[in-house]
Coordinates of C-alpha atoms and ligand atoms in Angstrom, one line a residue:
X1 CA -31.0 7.2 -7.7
X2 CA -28.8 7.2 -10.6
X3 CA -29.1 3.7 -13.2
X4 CA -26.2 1.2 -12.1
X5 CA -24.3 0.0 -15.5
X6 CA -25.8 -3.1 -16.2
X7 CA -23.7 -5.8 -15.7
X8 CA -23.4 -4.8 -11.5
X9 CA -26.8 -6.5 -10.5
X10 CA -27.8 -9.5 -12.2
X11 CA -26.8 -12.4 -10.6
X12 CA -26.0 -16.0 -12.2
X13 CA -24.7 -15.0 -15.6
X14 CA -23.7 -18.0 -17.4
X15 CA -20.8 -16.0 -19.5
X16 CA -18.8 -13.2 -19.4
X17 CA -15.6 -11.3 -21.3
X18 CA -13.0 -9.2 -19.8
X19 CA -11.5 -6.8 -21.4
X20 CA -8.2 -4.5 -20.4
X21 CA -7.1 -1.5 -21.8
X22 CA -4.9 1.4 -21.6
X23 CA -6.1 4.6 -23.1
X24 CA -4.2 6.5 -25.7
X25 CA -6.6 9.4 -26.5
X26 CA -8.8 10.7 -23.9
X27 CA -10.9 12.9 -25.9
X28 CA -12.3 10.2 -27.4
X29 CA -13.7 8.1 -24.5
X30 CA -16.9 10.4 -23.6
X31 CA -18.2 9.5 -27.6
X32 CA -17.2 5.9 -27.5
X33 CA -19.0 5.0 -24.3
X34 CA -22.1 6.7 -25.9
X35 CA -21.9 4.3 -28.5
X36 CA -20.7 1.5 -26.2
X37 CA -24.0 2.0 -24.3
X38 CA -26.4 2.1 -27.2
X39 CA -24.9 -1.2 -28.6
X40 CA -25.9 -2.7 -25.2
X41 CA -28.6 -1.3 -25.6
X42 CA -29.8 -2.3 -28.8
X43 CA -28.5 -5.9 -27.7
X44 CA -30.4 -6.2 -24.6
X45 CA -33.5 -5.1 -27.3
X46 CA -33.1 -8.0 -29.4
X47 CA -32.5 -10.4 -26.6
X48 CA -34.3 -9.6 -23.4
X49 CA -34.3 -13.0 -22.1
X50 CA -30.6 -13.2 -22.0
X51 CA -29.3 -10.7 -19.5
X52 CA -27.3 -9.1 -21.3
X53 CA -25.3 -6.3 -19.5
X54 CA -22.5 -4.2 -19.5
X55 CA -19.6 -2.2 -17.3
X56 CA -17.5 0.6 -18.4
X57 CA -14.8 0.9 -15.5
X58 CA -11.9 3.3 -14.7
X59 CA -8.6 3.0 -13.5
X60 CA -7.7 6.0 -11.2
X61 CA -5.0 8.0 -13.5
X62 CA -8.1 8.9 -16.0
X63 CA -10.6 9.0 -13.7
X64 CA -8.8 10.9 -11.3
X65 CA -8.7 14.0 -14.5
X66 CA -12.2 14.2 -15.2
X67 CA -14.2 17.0 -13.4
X68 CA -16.4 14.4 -11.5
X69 CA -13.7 12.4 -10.0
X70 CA -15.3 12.9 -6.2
X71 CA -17.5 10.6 -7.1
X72 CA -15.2 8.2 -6.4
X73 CA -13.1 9.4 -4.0
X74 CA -11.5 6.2 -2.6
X75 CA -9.9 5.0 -6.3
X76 CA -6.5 4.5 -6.4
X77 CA -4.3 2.0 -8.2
X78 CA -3.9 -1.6 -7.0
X79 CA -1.3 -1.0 -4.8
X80 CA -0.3 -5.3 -4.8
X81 CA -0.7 -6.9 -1.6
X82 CA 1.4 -9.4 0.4
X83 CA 4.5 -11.4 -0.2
X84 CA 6.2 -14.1 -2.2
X85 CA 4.1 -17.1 -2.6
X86 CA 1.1 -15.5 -1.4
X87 CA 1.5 -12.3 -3.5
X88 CA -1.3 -10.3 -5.0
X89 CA 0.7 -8.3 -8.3
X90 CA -0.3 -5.4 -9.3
X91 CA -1.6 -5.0 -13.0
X92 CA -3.4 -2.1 -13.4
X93 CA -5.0 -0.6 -16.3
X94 CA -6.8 2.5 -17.7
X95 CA -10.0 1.0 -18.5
X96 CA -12.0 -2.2 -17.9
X97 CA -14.9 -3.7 -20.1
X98 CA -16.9 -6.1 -18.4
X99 CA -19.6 -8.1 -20.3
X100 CA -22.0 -10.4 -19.3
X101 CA -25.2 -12.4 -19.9
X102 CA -26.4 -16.0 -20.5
X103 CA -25.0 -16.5 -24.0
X104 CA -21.6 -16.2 -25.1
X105 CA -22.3 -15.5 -28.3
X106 CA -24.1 -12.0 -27.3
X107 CA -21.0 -11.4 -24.7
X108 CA -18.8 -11.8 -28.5
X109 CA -21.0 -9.2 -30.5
X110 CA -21.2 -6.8 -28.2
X111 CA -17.3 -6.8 -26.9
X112 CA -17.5 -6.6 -31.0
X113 CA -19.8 -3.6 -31.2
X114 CA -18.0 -1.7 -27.7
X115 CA -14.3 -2.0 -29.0
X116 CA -15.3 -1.0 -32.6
X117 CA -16.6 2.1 -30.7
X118 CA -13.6 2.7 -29.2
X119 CA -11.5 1.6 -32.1
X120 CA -7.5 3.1 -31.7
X121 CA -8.4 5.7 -28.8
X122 CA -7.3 2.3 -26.6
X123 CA -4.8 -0.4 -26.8
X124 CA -6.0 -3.9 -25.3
X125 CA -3.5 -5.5 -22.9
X126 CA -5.7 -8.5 -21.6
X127 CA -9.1 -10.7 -22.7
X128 CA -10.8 -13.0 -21.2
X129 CA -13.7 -15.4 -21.4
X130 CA -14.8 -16.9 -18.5
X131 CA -17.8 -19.6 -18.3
X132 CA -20.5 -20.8 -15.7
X133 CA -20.1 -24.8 -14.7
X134 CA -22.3 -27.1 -13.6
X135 CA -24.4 -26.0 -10.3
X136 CA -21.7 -22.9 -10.3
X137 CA -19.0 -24.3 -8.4
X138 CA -15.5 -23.2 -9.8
X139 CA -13.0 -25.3 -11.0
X140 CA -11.7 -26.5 -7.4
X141 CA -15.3 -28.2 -7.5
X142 CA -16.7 -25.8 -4.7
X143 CA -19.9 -24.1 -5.1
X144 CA -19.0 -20.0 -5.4
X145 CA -21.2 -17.6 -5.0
X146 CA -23.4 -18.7 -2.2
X147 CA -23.3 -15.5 0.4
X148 CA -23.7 -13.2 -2.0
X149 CA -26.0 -10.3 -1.2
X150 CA -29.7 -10.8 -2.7
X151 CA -32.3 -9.1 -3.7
X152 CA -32.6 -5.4 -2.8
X153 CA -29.3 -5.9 -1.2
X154 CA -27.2 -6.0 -4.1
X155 CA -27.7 -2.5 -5.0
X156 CA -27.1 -1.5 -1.1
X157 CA -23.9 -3.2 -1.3
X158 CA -22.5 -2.6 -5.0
X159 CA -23.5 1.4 -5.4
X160 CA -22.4 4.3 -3.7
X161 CA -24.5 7.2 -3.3
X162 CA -23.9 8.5 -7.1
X163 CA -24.7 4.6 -7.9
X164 CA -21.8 3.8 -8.9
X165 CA -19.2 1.3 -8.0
X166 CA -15.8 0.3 -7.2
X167 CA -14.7 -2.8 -9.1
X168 CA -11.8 -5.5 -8.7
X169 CA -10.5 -7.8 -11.4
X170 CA -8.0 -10.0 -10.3
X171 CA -7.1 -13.3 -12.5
X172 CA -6.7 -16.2 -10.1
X173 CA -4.5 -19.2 -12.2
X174 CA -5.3 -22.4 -10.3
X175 CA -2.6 -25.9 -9.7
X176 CA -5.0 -28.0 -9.9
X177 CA -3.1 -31.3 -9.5
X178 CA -2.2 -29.9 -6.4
X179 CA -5.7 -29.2 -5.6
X180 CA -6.5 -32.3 -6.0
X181 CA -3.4 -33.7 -4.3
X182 CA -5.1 -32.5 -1.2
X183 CA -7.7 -35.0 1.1
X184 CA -11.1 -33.3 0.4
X185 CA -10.9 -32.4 4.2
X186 CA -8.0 -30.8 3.4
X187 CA -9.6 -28.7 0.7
X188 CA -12.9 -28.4 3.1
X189 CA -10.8 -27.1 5.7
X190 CA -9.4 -24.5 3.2
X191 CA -12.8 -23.0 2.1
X192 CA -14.9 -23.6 6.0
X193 CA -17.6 -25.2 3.7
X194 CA -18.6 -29.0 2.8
X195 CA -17.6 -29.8 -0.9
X196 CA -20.6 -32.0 -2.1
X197 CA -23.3 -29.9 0.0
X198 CA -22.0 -26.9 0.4
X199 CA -22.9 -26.6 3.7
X200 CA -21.2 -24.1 6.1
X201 CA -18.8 -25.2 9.1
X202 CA -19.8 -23.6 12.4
X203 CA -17.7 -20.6 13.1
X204 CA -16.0 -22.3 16.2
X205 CA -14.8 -25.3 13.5
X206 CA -12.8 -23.0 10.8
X207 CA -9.4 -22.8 10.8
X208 CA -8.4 -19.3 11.3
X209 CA -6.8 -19.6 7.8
X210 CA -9.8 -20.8 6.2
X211 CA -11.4 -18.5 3.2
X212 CA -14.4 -17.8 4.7
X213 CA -12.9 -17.2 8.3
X214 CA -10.5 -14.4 5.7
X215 CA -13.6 -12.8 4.1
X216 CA -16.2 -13.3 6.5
X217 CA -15.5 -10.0 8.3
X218 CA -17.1 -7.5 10.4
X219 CA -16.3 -3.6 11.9
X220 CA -17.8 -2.3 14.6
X221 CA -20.0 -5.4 14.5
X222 CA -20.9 -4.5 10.7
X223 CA -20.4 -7.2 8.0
X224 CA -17.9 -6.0 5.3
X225 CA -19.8 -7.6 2.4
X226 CA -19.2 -7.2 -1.4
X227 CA -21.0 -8.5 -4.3
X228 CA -18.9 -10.8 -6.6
X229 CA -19.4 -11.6 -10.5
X230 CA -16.5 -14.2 -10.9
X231 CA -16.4 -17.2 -12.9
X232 CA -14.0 -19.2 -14.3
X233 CA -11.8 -18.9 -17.3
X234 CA -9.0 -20.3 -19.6
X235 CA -7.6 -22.9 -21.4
X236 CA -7.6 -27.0 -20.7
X237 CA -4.2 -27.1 -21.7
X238 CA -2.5 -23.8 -20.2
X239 CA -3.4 -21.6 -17.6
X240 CA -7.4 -21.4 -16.4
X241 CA -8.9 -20.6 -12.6
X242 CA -11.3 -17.7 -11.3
X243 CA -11.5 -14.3 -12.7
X244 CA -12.4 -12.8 -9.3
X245 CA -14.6 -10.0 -10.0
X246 CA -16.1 -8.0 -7.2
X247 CA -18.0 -4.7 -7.4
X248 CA -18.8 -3.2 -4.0
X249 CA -20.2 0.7 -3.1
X250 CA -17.0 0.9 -0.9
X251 CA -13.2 0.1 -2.3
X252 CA -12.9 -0.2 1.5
X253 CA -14.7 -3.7 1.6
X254 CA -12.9 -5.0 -1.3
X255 CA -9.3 -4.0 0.5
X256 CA -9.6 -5.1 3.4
X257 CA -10.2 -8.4 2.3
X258 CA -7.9 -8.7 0.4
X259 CA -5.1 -7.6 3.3
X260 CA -6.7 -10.2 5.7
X261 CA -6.2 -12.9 2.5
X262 CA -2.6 -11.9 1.8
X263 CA -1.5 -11.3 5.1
X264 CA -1.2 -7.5 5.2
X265 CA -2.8 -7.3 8.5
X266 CA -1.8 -7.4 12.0
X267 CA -2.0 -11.3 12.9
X268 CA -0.1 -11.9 9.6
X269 CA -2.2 -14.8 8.5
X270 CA -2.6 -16.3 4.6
X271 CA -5.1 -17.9 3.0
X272 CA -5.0 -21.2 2.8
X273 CA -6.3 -21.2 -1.1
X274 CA -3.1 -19.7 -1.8
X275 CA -1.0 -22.1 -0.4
X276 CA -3.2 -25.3 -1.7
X277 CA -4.8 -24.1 -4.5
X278 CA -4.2 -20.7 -6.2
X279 CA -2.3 -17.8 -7.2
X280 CA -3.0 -14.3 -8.0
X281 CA -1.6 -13.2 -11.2
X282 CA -3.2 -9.4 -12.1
X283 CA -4.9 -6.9 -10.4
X284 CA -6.6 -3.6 -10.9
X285 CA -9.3 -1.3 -9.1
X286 CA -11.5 0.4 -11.2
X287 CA -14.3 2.3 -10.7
X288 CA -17.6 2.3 -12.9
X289 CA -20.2 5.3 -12.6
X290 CA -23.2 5.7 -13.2
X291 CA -24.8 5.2 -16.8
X292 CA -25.9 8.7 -16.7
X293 CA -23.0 10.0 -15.8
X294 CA -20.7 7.6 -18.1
X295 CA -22.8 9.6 -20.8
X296 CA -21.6 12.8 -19.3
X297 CA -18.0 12.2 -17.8
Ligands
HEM1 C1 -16.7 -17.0 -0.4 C2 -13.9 -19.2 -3.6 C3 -11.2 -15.2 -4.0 C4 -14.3 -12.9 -1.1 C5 -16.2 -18.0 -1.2 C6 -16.6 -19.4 -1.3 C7 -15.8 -20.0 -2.2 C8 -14.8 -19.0 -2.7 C9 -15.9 -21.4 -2.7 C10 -17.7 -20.0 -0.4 C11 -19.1 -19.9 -1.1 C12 -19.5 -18.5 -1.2 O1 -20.1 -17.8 -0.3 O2 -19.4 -17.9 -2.3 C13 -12.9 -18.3 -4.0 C14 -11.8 -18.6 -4.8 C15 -11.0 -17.5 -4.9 C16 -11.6 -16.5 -4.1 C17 -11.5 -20.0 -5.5 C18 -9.7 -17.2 -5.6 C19 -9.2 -18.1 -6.5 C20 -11.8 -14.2 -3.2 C21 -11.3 -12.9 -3.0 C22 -12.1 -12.3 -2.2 C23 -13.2 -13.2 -1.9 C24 -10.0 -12.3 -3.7 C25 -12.1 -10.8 -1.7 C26 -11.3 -9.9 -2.0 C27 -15.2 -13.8 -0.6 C28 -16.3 -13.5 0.3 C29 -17.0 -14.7 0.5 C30 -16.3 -15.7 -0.3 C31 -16.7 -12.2 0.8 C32 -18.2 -14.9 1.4 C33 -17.7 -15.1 2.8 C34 -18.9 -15.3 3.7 O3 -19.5 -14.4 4.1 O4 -19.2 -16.5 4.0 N1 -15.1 -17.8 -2.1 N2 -12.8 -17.0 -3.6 N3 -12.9 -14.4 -2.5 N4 -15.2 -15.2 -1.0 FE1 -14.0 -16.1 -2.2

């Protein structure tokens, strides 16, 4: 098997930056991901303990050029999903950096050290800093996270048979006075989980609009499952929520939950996070290969 980029499997980073950009010169991208890679490298070297790791993603116009471009056969562009209040906009982009680790001040060098090695071949159109809180519930005060894949399950989920992997990055800015507005069995009744224990409701208690009842989803009695690196992000003052990250061996997965959130799908229904707590504001699919073949796109 081929070595995942290193910021697909570890679970519970504390930090993490995003970075969007588009690509001006695409002769220039094989050597800066060389170097991009041996700074996070050389990072990971000098701080072992901190899980520090790395993606390198694609959109599906540069991808799509390169002589390996099979490997990920599903890419396309975020095509936006939905309507009006419960609209997922498309905002796609050539290339997306994703670091992570336990330490933000790592995450700062090495988004330092990876855009110095791209230097003018790209133009950033987006960065962001998200952070892990207390007992990693996001900033509607729900625990996120908890039915992840574990252990050797991660991999089986996140990499496709080339070991790489089909990313989302959607920004998610949060109302939350009107969260907060809402009963917490209002807000319960949104998720399908308890707020203070996390505990699941029984499948015959969730509304049909519930989040878990919109990505808790099965085909031909297999679970669609994806494995998710969000955490929260932005400013006290201005806008701040999730920065839903998902990586997943299939964009297949990723899609079709995000029709069943946004009502692209046959019974219509919405998720009730977007009506009570949440809206989408960018989106892009990505695709990140394999380290070995990053090195030799
Ligand atoms: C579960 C929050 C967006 C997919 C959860 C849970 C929370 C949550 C609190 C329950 C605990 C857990 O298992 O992690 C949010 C928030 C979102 C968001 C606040 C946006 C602002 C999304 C999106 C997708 C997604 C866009 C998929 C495209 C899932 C999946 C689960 C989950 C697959 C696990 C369902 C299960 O098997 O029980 N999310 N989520 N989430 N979410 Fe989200």
């Amino acid at each position: 098997m081929n070595t995942p980029q290193s910021a697909i499997l570890p679970d519970h980073a504390t930090a993490a930056i995003w970075l969007l950009a588009d690509i001006i010169d695409k002769n220039r991208i094989q050597a800066a991901c060389k170097h991009a890679v041996a700074a996070c490298e050389a990072a990971q070297a000098r701080y072992p303990n901190e899980n520090i790791g790395l993606t390198i993603a694609f959109g599906a116009d540069f991808w799509g050029s390169l002589k390996h471009s099979h490997e990920a056969a599903e890419l396309k562009n975020f095509p936006s999903y939905g309507t009006g209040a419960h609209h997922a906009p498309a905002t796609q982009h050539d290339l997306l950096i994703h670091i992570q680790s336990l330490n933000h001040d790592s995450n700062f060098s090495l988004a330092q050290d990876v855009l110095h090695a791209f230097g003018d071949s790209i133009v950033v159109r987006d960065e962001t800093h998200g952070f892990r809180r207390h007992e990693e519930r996001g900033l509607d005060g729900f625990v996120d996270g908890t039915e992840n894949p574990q252990g050797d399950d991660i991999a089986a989920v996140a990499l496709n048979e080339w070991g790489g992997s089909y990313v989302v990055l959607q920004h998610y800015q949060h109302d939350i006075p009107k969260w907060n507005a809402h009963s917490i069995a209002e807000q319960e009744e949104a998720i399908a989980r308890h707020k203070i224990s996390n505990e699941e409701f029984p499948k015959t208690e969730r509304h049909p609009c519930s989040h878990i009842a919109r990505t808790n989803l099965r085909e031909d009695g297999v679970k669609l499952k994806i494995v998710r690196r969000s955490l929260p992000f932005g400013m006290v003052s201005g806008v701040h929520g999730l920065a839903f990250t998902a990586y997943c061996g299939r964009l297949h997965n990723i899609e079709v939950q995000l029709k069943h959130m946004f009502g692209d799908v046959e019974d219509g229904l919405t998720d009730l996070l977007l009506s009570r707590l949440t809206r989408a504001i960018s989106g892009g699919y990505y695709y990140a290969p394999s380290v070995e073949r990053l090195l030799d796109l």
